[in-house]
mmCIF file of C-alpha atoms in Angstrom:
data_model
loop_
_atom_site.group_PDB
_atom_site.id
_atom_site.type_symbol
_atom_site.label_atom_id
_atom_site.label_comp_id
_atom_site.label_asym_id
_atom_site.label_seq_id
_atom_site.Cartn_x
_atom_site.Cartn_y
_atom_site.Cartn_z
ATOM 1 C CA MET A 1 0.000 0.000 0.000
ATOM 2 C CA ILE A 2 2.844 2.386 0.820
ATOM 3 C CA ASP A 3 4.633 1.553 -2.409
ATOM 4 C CA LEU A 4 1.476 2.258 -4.411
ATOM 5 C CA ALA A 5 0.861 5.446 -2.442
ATOM 6 C CA LYS A 6 4.340 6.689 -3.329
ATOM 7 C CA ARG A 7 3.519 6.150 -7.001
ATOM 8 C CA GLN A 8 0.052 7.682 -6.690
ATOM 9 C CA ASP A 9 -1.115 8.980 -10.035
ATOM 10 C CA ASP A 10 -3.618 7.780 -12.607
ATOM 11 C CA ASN A 11 -1.400 4.911 -13.777
ATOM 12 C CA TYR A 12 -1.628 1.328 -12.657
ATOM 13 C CA VAL A 13 1.515 -0.239 -11.204
ATOM 14 C CA ALA A 14 2.513 -3.742 -12.252
ATOM 15 C CA LEU A 15 2.681 -6.171 -9.362
ATOM 16 C CA LYS A 16 6.127 -7.315 -10.467
ATOM 17 C CA ASP A 17 7.362 -3.730 -9.980
ATOM 18 C CA VAL A 18 5.985 -3.590 -6.443
ATOM 19 C CA ALA A 19 7.476 -7.012 -5.686
ATOM 20 C CA LEU A 20 10.866 -5.886 -6.938
ATOM 21 C CA SER A 21 10.722 -2.564 -5.101
ATOM 22 C CA GLN A 22 9.700 -4.166 -1.794
ATOM 23 C CA ASP A 23 11.776 -7.328 -2.172
ATOM 24 C CA ILE A 24 8.651 -9.446 -1.704
ATOM 25 C CA SER A 25 7.568 -12.481 -3.693
ATOM 26 C CA LYS A 26 5.125 -11.663 -6.491
ATOM 27 C CA LYS A 27 3.126 -14.781 -5.572
ATOM 28 C CA TYR A 28 2.784 -13.529 -1.991
ATOM 29 C CA LEU A 29 1.675 -10.105 -3.240
ATOM 30 C CA GLU A 30 -0.944 -11.710 -5.468
ATOM 31 C CA ILE A 31 -2.583 -13.158 -2.363
ATOM 32 C CA ILE A 32 -2.465 -9.828 -0.543
ATOM 33 C CA VAL A 33 -3.787 -7.669 -3.379
ATOM 34 C CA LYS A 34 -6.694 -10.047 -3.957
ATOM 35 C CA ASP A 35 -7.993 -9.299 -0.454
ATOM 36 C CA LEU A 36 -7.330 -5.571 -0.825
ATOM 37 C CA VAL A 37 -9.179 -5.418 -4.164
ATOM 38 C CA GLU A 38 -12.133 -7.361 -2.732
ATOM 39 C CA ALA A 39 -12.261 -4.900 0.169
ATOM 40 C CA GLY A 40 -12.243 -1.948 -2.241
ATOM 41 C CA LEU A 41 -8.905 -0.537 -1.097
ATOM 42 C CA LEU A 42 -7.190 -1.188 -4.429
ATOM 43 C CA GLU A 43 -8.279 -1.140 -8.036
ATOM 44 C CA GLY A 44 -6.908 -3.771 -10.367
ATOM 45 C CA LYS A 45 -6.678 -3.710 -14.131
ATOM 46 C CA PRO A 46 -5.693 -6.784 -16.138
ATOM 47 C CA GLY A 47 -3.563 -6.744 -19.241
ATOM 48 C CA LYS A 48 -0.321 -5.338 -20.510
ATOM 49 C CA SER A 49 -0.891 -1.809 -19.193
ATOM 50 C CA GLY A 50 -2.625 -3.109 -16.104
ATOM 51 C CA GLY A 51 -1.648 -3.457 -12.507
ATOM 52 C CA TYR A 52 -2.911 -1.962 -9.275
ATOM 53 C CA LYS A 53 -3.498 1.441 -7.785
ATOM 54 C CA LEU A 54 -5.075 2.897 -4.678
ATOM 55 C CA SER A 55 -8.795 3.486 -4.943
ATOM 56 C CA ARG A 56 -8.548 6.518 -2.637
ATOM 57 C CA LYS A 57 -5.999 9.132 -1.634
ATOM 58 C CA PRO A 58 -3.262 7.918 0.776
ATOM 59 C CA GLU A 59 -4.578 10.208 3.524
ATOM 60 C CA ASP A 60 -7.956 8.452 3.332
ATOM 61 C CA TYR A 61 -6.585 5.069 4.464
ATOM 62 C CA THR A 62 -6.002 4.240 8.107
ATOM 63 C CA VAL A 63 -3.434 1.632 9.028
ATOM 64 C CA ALA A 64 -6.133 0.003 11.179
ATOM 65 C CA GLU A 65 -8.474 -0.662 8.269
ATOM 66 C CA ILE A 66 -5.678 -2.325 6.313
ATOM 67 C CA LEU A 67 -4.596 -4.427 9.301
ATOM 68 C CA GLU A 68 -8.167 -5.517 9.967
ATOM 69 C CA ILE A 69 -8.660 -6.600 6.363
ATOM 70 C CA MET A 70 -5.407 -8.513 6.290
ATOM 71 C CA GLU A 71 -5.208 -9.823 9.860
ATOM 72 C CA GLY A 72 -8.714 -9.608 11.280
ATOM 73 C CA THR A 73 -9.776 -7.793 14.408
ATOM 74 C CA LEU A 74 -7.348 -5.782 16.503
ATOM 75 C CA ALA A 75 -9.174 -6.939 19.636
ATOM 76 C CA PRO A 76 -6.759 -8.789 21.956
ATOM 77 C CA VAL A 77 -9.543 -10.940 23.453
ATOM 78 C CA ALA A 78 -12.716 -12.351 21.904
ATOM 79 C CA CYS A 79 -15.100 -10.504 24.215
ATOM 80 C CA LEU A 80 -13.910 -7.143 22.829
ATOM 81 C CA GLU A 81 -14.446 -8.070 19.179
ATOM 82 C CA GLU A 82 -17.117 -6.190 17.279
ATOM 83 C CA ASN A 83 -20.490 -7.963 17.517
ATOM 84 C CA ALA A 84 -19.156 -10.378 20.125
ATOM 85 C CA ALA A 85 -21.713 -12.199 22.194
ATOM 86 C CA PRO A 86 -21.951 -10.773 25.706
ATOM 87 C CA CYS A 87 -19.430 -12.411 27.972
ATOM 88 C CA PRO A 88 -21.023 -13.904 31.085
ATOM 89 C CA ARG A 89 -17.821 -13.143 33.029
ATOM 90 C CA ALA A 90 -17.558 -9.470 32.010
ATOM 91 C CA SER A 91 -18.986 -8.062 35.250
ATOM 92 C CA TYR A 92 -16.377 -9.787 37.406
ATOM 93 C CA CYS A 93 -13.492 -10.443 35.013
ATOM 94 C CA GLU A 94 -10.350 -9.165 36.671
ATOM 95 C CA THR A 95 -8.403 -8.725 33.428
ATOM 96 C CA LEU A 96 -11.085 -7.245 31.147
ATOM 97 C CA PRO A 97 -10.365 -3.606 32.146
ATOM 98 C CA MET A 98 -6.690 -4.117 31.282
ATOM 99 C CA TRP A 99 -7.540 -5.652 27.879
ATOM 100 C CA LYS A 100 -10.050 -2.881 27.188
ATOM 101 C CA GLU A 101 -7.445 -0.210 27.985
ATOM 102 C CA PHE A 102 -4.884 -1.967 25.772
ATOM 103 C CA TYR A 103 -7.416 -2.317 22.935
ATOM 104 C CA ASP A 104 -8.336 1.371 23.156
ATOM 105 C CA LYS A 105 -4.676 2.359 22.938
ATOM 106 C CA ILE A 106 -3.828 0.187 19.944
ATOM 107 C CA SER A 107 -7.057 1.153 18.186
ATOM 108 C CA ASP A 108 -6.393 4.852 18.716
ATOM 109 C CA PHE A 109 -2.819 4.437 17.526
ATOM 110 C CA PHE A 110 -3.611 2.528 14.334
ATOM 111 C CA TYR A 111 -6.768 4.497 13.487
ATOM 112 C CA ASP A 112 -4.826 7.757 13.828
ATOM 113 C CA LYS A 113 -2.061 6.559 11.458
ATOM 114 C CA LYS A 114 -2.688 7.161 7.774
ATOM 115 C CA ILE A 115 -0.826 5.717 4.815
ATOM 116 C CA SER A 116 0.196 9.274 3.991
ATOM 117 C CA ASP A 117 1.970 9.463 7.394
ATOM 118 C CA LEU A 118 4.162 6.538 6.384
ATOM 119 C CA ILE A 119 5.331 7.924 3.064
#
């Protein structure tokens, strides 16, 4: 995402160019970009002049949204996940306040970071 953001213009970037620039396997990138295209974060264009580009401006992407698409929830425990069933232990769980505080901190951190901050 950062590599594409650095090349942000109206042109599509070939995956092989991103792989070379980032020293990452093209096959590995193919897996990643598939998820990012399905989530609407990237646009893909097949063919000789094809490739990938951001679907929005770099400042419109949070690191959190990318992490959640690629890795799943940022919640450190299941009871803090979005749409989690109510935990029967929540009212007396001795560690829940700690996990909630931790979750709030990492969420704030990653939701405040934009791709444009990393360029």
